[in-house]
Each structure stands twice: as structure tokens, then as C-alpha cells.
Amino acid sequence: MVILDDIRKSYILPGRVVEVLKGISLEIKKGEFLSIMGPSGSGKSTLLNLIGCLDRPTSGKYLLDGIDINTLSDNDLAEIRNKKIGFVFQNFNLIPRLSAVKNIVLPLLYSGIPSEERNKRAFELLQKVSLSHRANHLPSELSGGEQQRVSIARALINNPSLILADEPTGNLDSKTGHEIMDIFKSIHKEGASIIMVTHEKSISEHAERIITIKDGVCFSGCY
Amino acid sequence: MQIVETINIAKDSLFVNKIRSALTMIGIIIGVGAVILLVSIGEGARREIYKELGELGSNILIVVPGKTSKEGGMHMGTSVVRKITYEEARFVEKRAKNIIHAVPVIVGTSWIKYKGKSRDTYIVGVTEPYFDIRNLKIEVGRGINASDVDSRQKVCVLGRTVKKEVIGDANPLGAVVSIGDAKYRVIGIMAPKGMALGFDIDDVVFIPTTSAMELFDTDRLFNITVKVRNAELIDEAKKEIKGVLIRRHANKEDFTILSQDEMIAVMGKILNIMTAVLAGIAAISLVVGGIGIMNIMLVSVKERTKEIGIRKAVGAKNRDILLQFLVESVILSVIGGLGGIVFGITLSVGLHYFFDFLPTHITWWSVVIAFLFSGMIGVFFGVYPARKAALYDPIVALRYE
Ligand SMILES: Nc1ncnc2c1ncn2[C@@H]1O[C@H](COP(=O)(O)OP(=O)(O)O)[C@@H](O)[C@H]1O
Ligand SMILES: [Mg+2]
């Protein structure tokens, strides 16, 4: 469902150009659970953001479900992020003044789903991540693991086909981290494709395929 | 996204910063309140003046020195234009068939003294018919009569305030007061009239016009107050008066004859300008309130950079973000506007309640315009911050701490 062909990304800084991704080619099949490893600063997040349509490559071709991302407008990309993609971040990225439920339904606000349906789905997902009793708590009232479970519920609420997770266990202790991984595995079993960035070997081993990136090029696992 | 959702999001975020939102609204509350209050003062003054002029009667003409174009303002008091004299007033009364009376009026200010008390007050020189024409009632004693005028009697009729302040509880009739250098005998006391437009119209002393000419050493009249036989003859009378005066003024029409309608029209023009100026000044405070909104919205956009990134990551379009912040600033200004309506009406009613000489009248159009203007200010000053928010790059915004 994801086909990357010679993807490059550079940032133009005052006086110099920083080449972060130096030609990445990669195909990810529907339903695959992939993890991306590599040293810090190697371009993992940059790659994930490109796959997530948060950013555009400087050059190269990216087909998502057969659609060439280069041909799409910003509004189209927003729509793809809304319908096809669910993000999970290292630092959770919840809106601090909104309760758990309100954070979870956020994507649905932008796809015109009526409020009963929104709440119904949110409570189902809260159950799935075992947080029904925390529905109306603010993020600041939740532990790190609980916050990450809220953000997973948010990523799942619009039934996306692709889940992108950028170091989802990076801010958690290893026990909580593996609990989170159990949730990812059950999501994967239900048919979603997952791409997860991590630099912990034990976490990456939950995936079916591991690719390694070093200094902006694919070191292993890319095909 | 539906507008209802957008309003809910805006409401939530405004509610989280209750105090900040309230403080921001105060600017708009004051602006809208000021527009409503100041327009109500202007409108109150208009109604009061119309009422006063209306009481004048439709068969009254006022002749003032100077040529006044009806579009411009009215000349008040003496100036370099050619004067109208006592003799001319007498001549008008004699010659014009369609008029009953022509009263030569002189107005000035002077000290009036009695047994160590004194007061600076208006001195009005009039002849006998003036009290009748202007519907002024004598409560005690009598008014100025023809023989007082003919023989330049030093007699005076006191307004209520002057009587109270200068004579006190003593019997006023026959009391001898000093006005300027001369001694005047009090022959009457006016019935109280109260306040009009902040002026105490009981703070006045009437004396014969001829005595006023001596007191102020002039034969220059403030005006000639003319009573026409009946209202239908107004235009005839005007022509007659013009004919009489123009010959005595070397064929130059350097005087103006105003009927009640014309005075109302002239005052209406002046009051329109006054009201527009007042409303304009108040509108400036509304604009300042708008800048306050813009300021707070810019802070709010900056503070919520990360939130904007999160919303974009889950599918918010630029338009959704723009609307979210725009709706927020419009809610601020519209609620501020509603508060301002309440504030303005309260001030306006309260002002008249505590100072009953200051008439106020709230007009529905000033309320509507002030409210619409506040809404427009919300849009105008909200667009820039909202656009800024909408154009954030999602990745940069997400990384913001
Ligand atoms: N907006 C940007 N401007 C300039 N350089 C950037 C920008 N974003 C990322 N980089 C640089 O790109 C490199 C890769 O970053 P990133 O993809 O976040 O690495 P990783 O996630 O593998 O640690 C880093 O050296 C980083 O400094
Ligand atoms: Mg990273």
C-alpha cells in the first residue's frame, strides 16, 4: 500500500542545504507490521512524517494506495491524514485542556461524524485500551502509559488502514512499553498496517520486518 | 467541519482562559457602551431642543443679525455683522401688518447684588409681550410693562434661582438690588421652569430692553422675537419684515429671519454633526478594543502552536484552523458587544436618572449599528491571527514546545 521510490528530503538552512534522506526506496504491503531502526538523527522521523503525508519529499515518488502524493493539494493531504492514517507520537501529543474522550474524537470532528456516533466509537476504543474509567480525565491526570493508550485510541478512531508510531515507547518504562506493544499487536491482528520507529531492539522485534536507516540511506530491510 | 463544532471548540478554549477572555471583552464592552451612551446623549439633546422649539409656537419668528445660510450654523450673540437696533424692532412692529408684536431682546451677563449676597447671572432685556410669547409665567408680582420700557424704569423680574440665591426667604417684592452700577426694584418673581440641556433656565433676570441698553451701553439686539397674527401668515410676515429691515440696511440682507421649522432644521443639522462626532469618538474606542482582541488572539495562536500541529496531523484543513480562531475572536467581540449594549443602556438610563437635566434617549439604530460594528471588528481583527494559525507547517507546529 506504500511505495517509496528514491525519496529524498533536504532542508534549506541559512547558508547550507542539509540532506536528510538520500534516496530511499521501499514497499510496504497491506497488513504489514514494520519497524524502522537507526541511530538518532538518521532521518527516521523525517521518513515517517513523509509517509504520514505531514510533509512532502524534495524529490522521488510516493504512492499511497496507488495515489501519487505529489499530485495532491494540502487539503487532499489533510483528508488522507484524517481518513487513512493514525499517528502515535513519542510525547503523546494530546491537547492538554481536553479530556481523554475529547482528545480521542478529535479526528472525527474533521470528518463530519455526528456526536453520538463519535462518542459511541470513543467508548468502544476506551474499552479496548482498558481506560473506560478515565474517560473524562485530562491528560495531566493520566500516567504516561495511560496517555499513550489515549493517543492510540485517537489514532484508531477513524478506522485508518495505516498506523504510524514514532518511538511510541520512548517515554515509557519497559514494562509499560511492552503493554503498549501488546495493543499494537492486537491492532495488527485486526488487519491494520503498522509502521513503527524505534531504537530499542526488544521493541522492534515485535514487528514482522525491521529496516535500518543510517545517515539517510537504507542500511538493511528495504525492498 | 460543521460550524457548530467550531463554535464548541472556540467556546471551550475561551472558557479555559476565563479571565483573559473577560478582560479582552471589556475593550469591546466599553466601545459599544460608549457608542450607545454618546448617541443617546446626542439624541436626548435633540429631543429636548425640538421640544423647547416646539413650545415656541408655529407663529413665532426670530430675527437675528447676520446672514445665516440655512445649511450652516446659526449666529449667536453679537459679532462684526451689522447690528439690529431697538429702533428697527419698533419700526418693524409699526410697519408690518401681519405681526402682533416684535420684541427687541438684549442678552448679557452681569452681577446682581443684594445685602452682601451676589450672583453672576444672565440679564435679559425684554418688552411686555415677551412673557406671553415665550409662555413664561409670573408667580408673584407682575412682569415688565409698556410704561416700564418707555420710561426706562429700573425694575426687574427675577428667575427662581436668582431669587433664592440672592434674596433668600425675605419678601422680594419692592426689594432694591444692584445690577451693574444701577439700583433696580424687584417687581416680580418667575414661576420655576427647571433645567434644560444642563442650563438652569431659572438663573435669569428680566429687565426692560431700554434699561438693558443703558446697562450694557449698546443698542445692539440679541434678536427680535416676533409674534405673527397666525401660523398661516408666517411667510407673509417674513416678507414684510425683510422689506422693512432691508431698506434700513442699505439694501443688504445682513440679517436672518427664522421660523420655528427653520430653527428646528438648523438645530437638527448641528445636532446631527454633534451626534456623528460623538459616535465617531466612541467608535475609536471600539477599534482599540479590536486591537486588544487581535493582541490576545496572537498570543493564543502562539500558545496553541502545538495544538494546531496536532489538529492538522489528525486531518484539520487550513480552513478548519482559520475558522476555529476566527470564530473565537468573533465570539469575544459579539459577547463583548452584547455586554456593551447592556452597559450602554444602563449608563444612559442611569445618567438621566441621576442628572435629570441631562436628557438621554436610546435609539434602536445606534444599538444595532454598534453591535454589528463590534461583530465586524471581531472578523477584521481576527483574520490576521487566524490566518497565521492556519498557515503553520504541521511538522514545525508539532515540534513546538
Ligand atoms: N525542519 C528541519 N530543518 C533542518 N533540519 C532538520 C529539520 N528536521 C529535521 N532536521 C534534521 O534532519 C536530521 C534527521 O532528523 P530526524 O528525522 O528527526 O531524525 P531521527 O528521527 O532519526 O532521530 C537531523 O539531523 C535533524 O537535525
Ligand atoms: Mg525521531
XYZ file of C-alpha atoms and ligand atoms in Angstrom:
652
model
C 0.000 0.000 0.000
C 3.030 2.271 0.446
C 5.542 2.509 -2.385
C 8.528 4.829 -1.999
C 10.825 5.325 -4.954
C 14.113 7.175 -4.477
C 12.692 9.525 -1.850
C 14.944 12.448 -0.943
C 14.418 15.196 1.596
C 16.640 18.169 2.249
C 16.214 21.206 4.442
C 17.461 24.558 3.329
C 19.136 26.329 6.206
C 20.762 29.742 6.026
C 23.915 29.177 4.005
C 23.649 25.418 3.508
C 21.425 22.561 2.467
C 21.014 19.636 4.848
C 20.274 16.406 3.016
C 18.401 14.225 5.498
C 17.043 11.431 3.278
C 19.302 10.437 0.437
C 17.210 8.215 -1.788
C 15.006 5.713 -0.002
C 13.096 3.077 -1.930
C 10.742 0.809 -0.074
C 7.482 -1.069 -0.452
C 5.161 -1.844 2.406
C 2.350 -4.335 1.859
C -1.118 -4.045 3.248
C -1.334 -5.523 6.743
C 2.412 -5.468 7.297
C 3.959 -4.619 10.693
C 7.235 -2.872 10.033
C 9.716 -1.236 12.338
C 12.295 1.341 11.394
C 15.506 1.418 13.377
C 18.584 3.550 13.217
C 20.712 5.952 15.226
C 19.366 9.259 16.399
C 19.419 11.877 13.652
C 19.480 9.316 10.859
C 16.173 10.549 9.397
C 13.647 8.056 10.822
C 11.107 10.661 11.908
C 11.539 12.570 8.685
C 10.727 9.412 6.733
C 7.722 8.604 8.902
C 6.339 12.151 8.510
C 6.647 11.818 4.737
C 4.807 8.500 4.776
C 2.184 10.124 7.019
C 1.628 12.947 4.497
C 2.599 15.555 7.111
C 5.386 16.632 4.806
C 6.357 16.316 1.152
C 9.566 14.836 -0.246
C 12.022 17.122 -2.022
C 12.151 14.568 -4.830
C 11.120 10.993 -5.506
C 7.801 9.308 -5.901
C 5.440 8.222 -3.158
C 2.381 6.145 -3.984
C -0.146 5.595 -1.210
C -2.839 3.112 -2.200
C -1.869 3.830 -5.777
C -2.249 7.604 -5.473
C 0.754 9.788 -6.291
C 1.098 12.089 -3.272
C 2.968 14.700 -5.345
C -0.191 15.444 -7.291
C -2.299 16.207 -4.227
C -3.109 19.574 -2.626
C -2.621 20.373 1.054
C -6.339 19.864 1.592
C -6.164 16.426 -0.027
C -3.255 15.502 2.249
C -5.244 16.644 5.288
C -8.073 14.420 4.157
C -5.711 11.442 3.761
C -4.278 12.020 7.248
C -7.804 12.133 8.550
C -9.184 9.031 6.832
C -6.280 6.680 6.139
C -3.631 7.402 8.738
C -3.407 7.271 12.513
C -0.432 8.837 14.292
C 1.055 7.823 17.629
C 3.861 10.040 18.925
C 6.622 9.597 21.458
C 5.377 12.509 23.541
C 1.691 11.528 23.075
C 0.684 14.954 21.643
C -2.635 15.178 23.438
C -4.352 18.571 23.776
C -3.886 19.348 27.467
C -7.179 21.162 28.082
C -9.310 18.390 26.563
C -10.457 15.257 28.385
C -9.446 11.793 27.185
C -12.703 11.329 25.236
C -12.475 14.736 23.610
C -8.919 14.005 22.527
C -9.932 10.639 21.120
C -12.798 12.006 18.988
C -10.650 14.780 17.519
C -10.159 13.175 14.047
C -13.903 12.631 13.742
C -14.558 16.373 14.162
C -12.821 16.846 10.847
C -14.719 14.134 9.034
C -18.233 15.273 9.849
C -19.266 12.308 12.024
C -22.215 13.201 14.304
C -21.570 13.415 18.007
C -23.466 10.261 19.159
C -21.508 8.166 16.715
C -18.296 9.866 17.849
C -18.913 9.103 21.486
C -20.015 5.542 20.766
C -16.769 4.815 18.925
C -14.692 6.594 21.574
C -16.135 4.500 24.372
C -15.601 1.269 22.432
C -11.959 2.206 21.957
C -11.561 3.293 25.577
C -12.713 -0.200 26.486
C -10.272 -1.747 24.052
C -7.356 0.110 25.643
C -8.805 -0.527 29.143
C -9.347 3.124 30.028
C -13.142 3.368 30.381
C -12.723 4.653 33.941
C -10.517 7.548 32.746
C -12.799 8.888 30.012
C -13.237 12.350 31.467
C -9.743 12.820 32.867
C -7.382 15.425 31.491
C -4.057 14.201 30.069
C -2.268 15.742 33.071
C -4.260 13.418 35.323
C -3.076 10.312 33.462
C 0.142 8.293 33.657
C 2.435 8.102 30.628
C 1.144 4.656 29.674
C -2.449 5.825 30.001
C -1.754 8.892 27.864
C -0.201 6.714 25.186
C -3.255 4.450 25.248
C -5.484 7.509 24.769
C -3.397 8.562 21.792
C -3.618 5.041 20.321
C -7.390 5.217 20.676
C -7.288 8.559 18.861
C -5.168 7.041 16.089
C -7.674 4.204 15.649
C -10.952 6.093 15.833
C -11.391 6.790 12.127
C -10.522 3.165 11.213
C -7.326 4.069 9.341
C -5.554 1.447 7.258
C -2.110 2.709 8.250
C -0.878 3.329 11.803
C 2.341 5.331 12.161
C 4.112 5.331 15.504
C 7.217 7.417 16.194
C 9.026 5.898 19.186
C 5.725 5.132 20.934
C 7.504 3.594 23.917
C 10.310 6.136 24.092
C 8.846 7.956 27.085
C 7.681 4.811 28.924
C 9.324 2.285 31.242
C 9.952 -1.094 29.648
C 7.038 -2.877 31.339
C 4.544 -0.245 30.153
C 6.292 -0.231 26.793
C 5.613 -3.898 26.264
C 1.974 -3.432 27.332
C 1.680 -0.826 24.598
C 3.279 -3.234 22.157
C 0.614 -5.818 23.043
C -2.008 -3.301 21.973
C -0.169 -2.693 18.694
C -0.007 -6.425 18.063
C -3.721 -6.855 18.568
C -4.380 -3.921 16.219
C -2.124 -5.598 13.691
C -4.052 -8.858 14.055
C -7.220 -6.981 13.174
C -5.676 -6.086 9.808
C -4.078 -2.640 10.124
C -0.676 -1.894 8.636
C 1.749 -0.516 11.217
C 4.991 1.350 10.727
C 6.864 1.978 13.944
C 10.045 3.921 14.535
C 12.122 2.763 17.482
C 15.713 2.432 18.524
C 15.063 -0.286 21.107
C 15.894 -3.716 19.740
C 13.466 -5.525 22.045
C 10.608 -3.312 20.864
C 11.486 -3.659 17.191
C 11.316 -7.410 17.472
C 7.534 -7.242 17.832
C 7.435 -6.308 14.122
C 7.451 -8.678 11.144
C 10.120 -6.780 9.290
C 12.851 -4.460 10.519
C 14.504 -1.885 8.302
C 17.537 0.087 9.375
C 18.369 3.584 8.291
C 21.785 5.160 8.683
C 22.618 8.688 7.659
C 19.624 8.995 5.364
C 20.061 5.798 3.403
C 18.540 2.408 3.894
C 21.051 0.073 5.513
C 19.008 -3.115 5.619
C 15.494 -4.459 5.162
C 14.452 -2.233 2.288
C 12.843 -3.987 -0.653
C -16.213 20.614 9.771
C -19.609 21.904 10.857
C -19.859 25.374 12.306
C -21.482 24.027 15.487
C -18.341 22.005 16.220
C -16.182 25.014 15.509
C -18.209 27.105 17.937
C -17.893 24.382 20.567
C -14.118 24.259 20.197
C -13.911 28.050 20.427
C -16.192 28.103 23.451
C -14.037 25.512 25.223
C -10.840 27.395 24.669
C -12.320 30.756 25.658
C -13.696 29.156 28.789
C -10.317 27.774 29.807
C -8.944 31.339 29.812
C -11.972 32.907 31.507
C -10.240 35.934 32.966
C -8.263 36.668 29.834
C -11.376 36.364 27.695
C -13.308 38.648 30.039
C -10.576 41.281 30.072
C -10.413 41.213 26.293
C -14.144 41.689 26.062
C -14.016 44.753 28.318
C -12.493 46.742 25.467
C -15.461 45.926 23.256
C -17.958 46.383 26.095
C -16.654 49.890 26.705
C -16.586 50.707 22.985
C -20.119 49.544 22.257
C -21.375 51.036 25.524
C -19.780 54.376 24.661
C -21.347 54.459 21.203
C -24.799 53.768 22.627
C -24.348 56.227 25.501
C -22.992 59.104 23.444
C -25.568 58.683 20.700
C -28.276 58.618 23.364
C -26.946 61.891 24.780
C -26.979 63.474 21.320
C -30.439 62.143 20.636
C -31.674 63.244 24.060
C -30.387 66.753 23.385
C -32.137 66.728 20.005
C -35.459 65.772 21.530
C -35.111 68.353 24.287
C -34.299 71.103 21.798
C -37.116 70.056 19.496
C -39.457 70.145 22.460
C -38.286 73.596 23.505
C -38.525 74.897 19.963
C -41.886 73.212 19.571
C -43.202 75.082 22.596
C -42.197 78.291 20.904
C -45.268 78.014 18.733
C -45.546 77.936 14.986
C -46.481 81.611 14.746
C -43.166 82.894 16.087
C -40.344 84.383 14.048
C -36.899 85.223 15.346
C -34.848 87.882 13.582
C -31.099 87.634 14.228
C -28.265 89.772 12.924
C -26.011 88.277 10.250
C -26.771 86.304 7.160
C -27.105 82.651 8.024
C -27.211 80.166 5.244
C -29.712 77.530 6.236
C -27.118 74.833 5.655
C -24.629 76.332 8.052
C -24.677 77.084 11.735
C -26.615 79.855 13.407
C -25.069 83.090 14.561
C -25.291 83.625 18.272
C -24.861 86.930 20.087
C -23.054 89.896 18.716
C -20.369 89.807 16.084
C -18.880 92.028 13.419
C -22.014 91.834 11.280
C -24.228 94.856 11.139
C -26.348 95.130 14.244
C -30.113 95.199 14.539
C -31.257 98.031 16.765
C -34.075 98.791 19.160
C -35.419 101.414 16.780
C -35.580 98.871 13.967
C -37.569 96.470 16.126
C -40.020 99.228 16.943
C -40.225 100.119 13.281
C -40.932 96.501 12.291
C -43.750 96.313 14.825
C -45.281 99.518 13.483
C -44.947 98.752 9.766
C -45.641 95.044 9.393
C -49.370 94.445 9.265
C -49.259 90.693 9.793
C -47.486 90.727 13.118
C -48.845 91.373 16.570
C -45.646 92.030 18.472
C -41.945 92.490 17.780
C -39.969 92.237 20.984
C -36.427 93.658 20.962
C -34.347 91.274 23.086
C -30.947 92.055 24.597
C -28.951 89.375 26.428
C -25.908 89.897 28.603
C -24.378 88.829 31.874
C -23.887 90.915 34.990
C -23.535 90.688 38.742
C -26.657 91.154 40.781
C -26.121 92.148 44.445
C -28.403 92.333 47.441
C -27.384 92.848 51.081
C -23.915 91.374 50.703
C -25.027 88.452 48.517
C -24.265 88.441 44.852
C -24.524 86.282 41.770
C -23.297 86.429 38.195
C -26.338 85.785 36.059
C -27.975 86.297 32.693
C -29.697 89.662 32.221
C -32.384 89.643 29.534
C -33.843 92.909 28.282
C -37.424 92.436 27.029
C -40.692 94.274 26.474
C -44.144 93.486 27.800
C -45.343 90.849 25.267
C -42.241 88.672 25.701
C -43.583 86.755 28.700
C -46.744 85.903 26.826
C -44.943 84.947 23.596
C -42.463 82.683 25.363
C -45.133 81.320 27.674
C -43.306 82.469 30.813
C -45.445 82.658 33.953
C -45.088 85.267 36.682
C -45.710 83.688 40.076
C -45.509 86.727 42.364
C -45.968 90.400 41.442
C -46.040 91.491 37.795
C -43.977 91.396 34.619
C -42.314 94.195 32.658
C -44.985 96.513 31.181
C -45.023 99.071 28.389
C -44.533 102.085 30.609
C -41.505 100.428 32.281
C -39.983 100.178 28.836
C -40.973 103.663 27.674
C -39.662 105.403 30.787
C -36.606 103.156 31.182
C -37.677 102.082 34.626
C -35.055 100.322 36.747
C -37.288 97.363 37.552
C -36.583 93.663 37.352
C -38.285 90.263 37.396
C -36.178 87.536 38.993
C -35.892 83.932 37.946
C -36.397 81.407 40.716
C -32.756 80.545 41.223
C -31.648 84.160 41.414
C -34.370 84.945 43.919
C -33.368 82.022 46.120
C -29.639 82.703 45.979
C -29.685 86.493 46.305
C -32.799 87.424 48.262
C -33.337 84.221 50.187
C -36.502 83.962 52.261
C -37.032 87.727 52.584
C -40.047 89.313 50.843
C -38.704 90.011 47.360
C -41.304 92.483 46.108
C -40.030 96.034 46.422
C -36.526 94.887 47.355
C -33.821 97.035 45.776
C -30.956 95.125 44.147
C -27.831 96.344 42.344
C -27.313 95.303 38.737
C -24.132 96.738 37.320
C -23.875 100.283 38.701
C -27.617 100.876 38.978
C -30.273 100.084 41.568
C -33.251 98.031 40.396
C -36.549 97.433 42.168
C -37.862 93.852 42.154
C -41.414 93.796 40.776
C -41.970 90.086 40.158
C -40.756 86.516 40.518
C -40.936 83.944 37.726
C -42.608 80.579 38.152
C -39.920 77.869 38.217
C -39.028 76.299 34.840
C -36.257 73.915 35.827
C -33.288 72.729 33.816
C -32.914 72.308 30.090
C -29.835 70.730 28.499
C -27.822 71.348 31.610
C -28.757 75.005 31.749
C -30.664 76.404 34.700
C -33.298 78.472 32.946
C -34.364 79.961 36.276
C -30.938 81.578 36.585
C -32.049 84.766 34.807
C -33.169 88.347 35.463
C -35.572 90.188 33.160
C -35.405 93.988 32.823
C -36.898 96.400 30.280
C -34.989 96.377 26.953
C -34.417 100.146 27.264
C -32.779 99.676 30.676
C -30.644 96.842 29.296
C -29.428 99.205 26.561
C -28.175 101.554 29.286
C -26.758 98.740 31.407
C -24.741 97.252 28.552
C -24.304 100.614 26.821
C -25.468 99.292 23.449
C -28.423 99.339 21.091
C -27.336 96.070 19.509
C -30.114 93.493 19.899
C -29.638 89.776 20.532
C -32.731 89.188 18.440
C -36.200 90.417 17.651
C -38.790 87.915 18.812
C -41.862 88.345 16.600
C -45.368 87.052 17.114
C -47.293 86.687 13.859
C -51.065 87.063 13.755
C -51.481 83.381 12.945
C -49.396 80.497 11.626
C -50.722 80.780 8.057
C -49.336 84.290 7.778
C -45.746 83.284 8.616
C -44.464 83.651 5.069
C -46.279 86.958 4.535
C -44.857 88.268 7.773
C -41.359 87.185 6.809
C -41.594 89.106 3.558
C -42.840 92.190 5.352
C -40.103 92.100 7.966
C -37.499 91.576 5.304
C -38.854 94.504 3.327
C -38.782 96.801 6.319
C -35.302 95.837 7.501
C -33.580 95.648 4.153
C -34.336 99.299 3.412
C -32.761 100.312 6.710
C -29.735 98.121 5.980
C -28.744 99.799 2.723
C -30.487 97.068 0.711
C -28.300 94.374 2.146
C -29.858 91.300 3.671
C -27.449 91.029 6.578
C -29.984 89.504 8.958
C -31.826 86.222 9.140
C -35.476 85.543 9.870
C -36.044 82.104 11.265
C -39.362 80.353 11.757
C -39.825 77.516 14.204
C -39.401 74.960 11.399
C -36.201 76.570 10.218
C -34.784 76.703 13.713
C -35.598 73.037 14.107
C -33.912 72.320 10.768
C -30.803 74.299 11.684
C -30.575 72.738 15.134
C -31.179 69.330 13.582
C -28.146 69.822 11.360
C -25.979 70.930 14.248
C -27.138 68.008 16.353
C -26.525 65.526 13.548
C -22.944 66.690 13.323
C -22.581 66.596 17.097
C -24.014 63.085 17.306
C -21.814 61.877 14.460
C -18.716 63.315 16.141
C -19.632 61.720 19.469
C -20.331 58.358 17.839
C -17.074 58.634 15.914
C -15.087 59.222 19.071
C -16.785 56.252 20.688
C -16.062 54.137 17.624
C -12.358 54.798 18.128
C -12.576 53.062 21.489
C -14.239 50.146 19.704
C -11.306 49.937 17.324
C -8.927 49.994 20.285
C -10.959 47.108 21.713
C -10.495 45.316 18.404
C -6.736 45.729 18.612
C -6.973 44.189 22.091
C -8.705 41.171 20.565
C -6.056 40.848 17.882
C -3.335 41.020 20.506
C -4.875 38.280 22.615
C -5.583 36.122 19.587
C -1.951 36.375 18.510
C -0.873 35.260 21.975
C -3.414 32.474 21.869
C -2.275 31.246 18.452
C 1.333 31.208 19.638
C 0.430 29.365 22.838
C -1.515 26.766 20.940
C 1.021 26.162 18.196
C 1.322 22.537 19.254
C -2.450 22.120 19.363
C -2.616 23.438 15.794
C 0.001 20.848 14.796
C -1.969 18.071 16.480
C -5.215 19.105 14.811
C -3.538 19.240 11.419
C -1.941 15.839 11.977
C -5.368 14.284 12.570
C -6.888 15.892 9.485
C -7.779 19.545 10.145
C -7.593 21.574 6.944
C -6.195 25.111 6.871
C -9.759 26.338 6.594
C -10.775 24.465 9.781
C -7.982 26.099 11.764
C -8.728 29.521 10.279
C -12.385 29.214 11.210
C -11.619 27.971 14.706
C -9.619 31.081 15.576
C -11.851 33.437 13.649
C -14.925 32.132 15.445
C -13.087 32.627 18.710
C -12.414 36.295 18.052
C -15.937 36.834 16.746
C -17.391 35.210 19.879
C -15.224 37.510 22.001
C -16.383 40.583 20.141
C -20.038 39.565 19.877
C -20.358 38.703 23.566
C -18.478 41.917 24.275
C -20.975 43.672 22.017
C -23.946 42.231 23.898
C -22.330 43.236 27.186
C -21.737 46.678 25.717
C -25.410 47.029 24.842
C -26.373 46.272 28.428
C -23.610 48.579 29.693
C -24.535 51.424 27.350
C -28.249 51.238 28.092
C -27.579 51.084 31.826
C -25.265 54.105 31.658
C -27.694 56.022 29.502
C -30.691 55.363 31.729
C -28.598 55.877 34.871
C -27.209 59.169 33.633
C -30.655 60.597 33.109
C -31.810 59.140 36.433
C -29.054 60.788 38.451
C -28.833 64.018 36.407
C -32.363 64.725 35.299
C -31.315 67.865 33.422
C -29.254 65.643 31.087
C -31.778 64.047 28.788
C -30.787 60.779 27.083
C -32.690 58.831 24.508
C -31.584 55.376 23.330
C -32.120 54.802 19.641
C -32.513 51.277 18.281
C -30.319 52.053 15.283
C -27.371 53.006 17.470
C -27.736 49.688 19.294
C -27.894 47.728 16.041
C -25.009 49.594 14.421
C -22.790 49.351 17.496
C -23.465 45.619 17.701
C -22.852 44.947 14.010
C -19.720 47.054 14.166
C -18.429 45.010 17.091
C -19.036 41.810 15.110
C -17.176 43.254 12.143
C -14.304 44.185 14.410
C -14.139 40.575 15.590
C -13.777 39.439 11.982
C -11.427 42.226 10.931
C -9.000 41.888 13.828
C -9.388 38.102 13.996
C -8.455 37.336 10.410
C -4.760 38.071 10.738
C -4.078 35.827 13.769
C -6.374 33.119 12.388
C -4.614 33.127 9.026
C -1.308 32.915 10.768
C -2.507 29.858 12.659
C -3.945 28.244 9.532
C -0.684 28.531 7.626
C 1.509 26.856 10.250
C 3.515 23.954 8.889
C 2.188 20.885 10.766
C 5.650 19.414 11.422
C 7.099 22.648 12.743
C 3.976 23.172 14.866
C 4.129 19.639 16.288
C 7.738 20.075 17.295
C 6.982 23.389 19.106
C 7.272 23.199 22.892
N 12.986 21.286 9.818
C 14.270 20.899 9.806
N 15.215 21.760 9.429
C 16.512 21.390 9.418
N 16.951 20.197 9.765
C 16.066 19.277 10.153
C 14.676 19.576 10.200
N 14.014 18.485 10.621
C 14.972 17.534 10.831
N 16.165 18.009 10.562
C 17.424 17.274 10.661
O 17.291 16.064 9.985
C 18.001 15.051 10.627
C 17.100 13.832 10.845
O 16.091 14.159 11.781
P 15.021 13.116 12.276
O 14.335 12.562 11.100
O 14.190 13.731 13.300
O 15.958 12.018 12.907
P 15.579 10.767 13.803
O 14.105 10.736 13.966
O 16.112 9.608 13.031
O 16.294 10.937 15.086
C 18.515 15.615 11.905
O 19.900 15.900 11.763
C 17.739 16.876 12.072
O 18.537 17.850 12.707
Mg 12.920 10.897 15.654
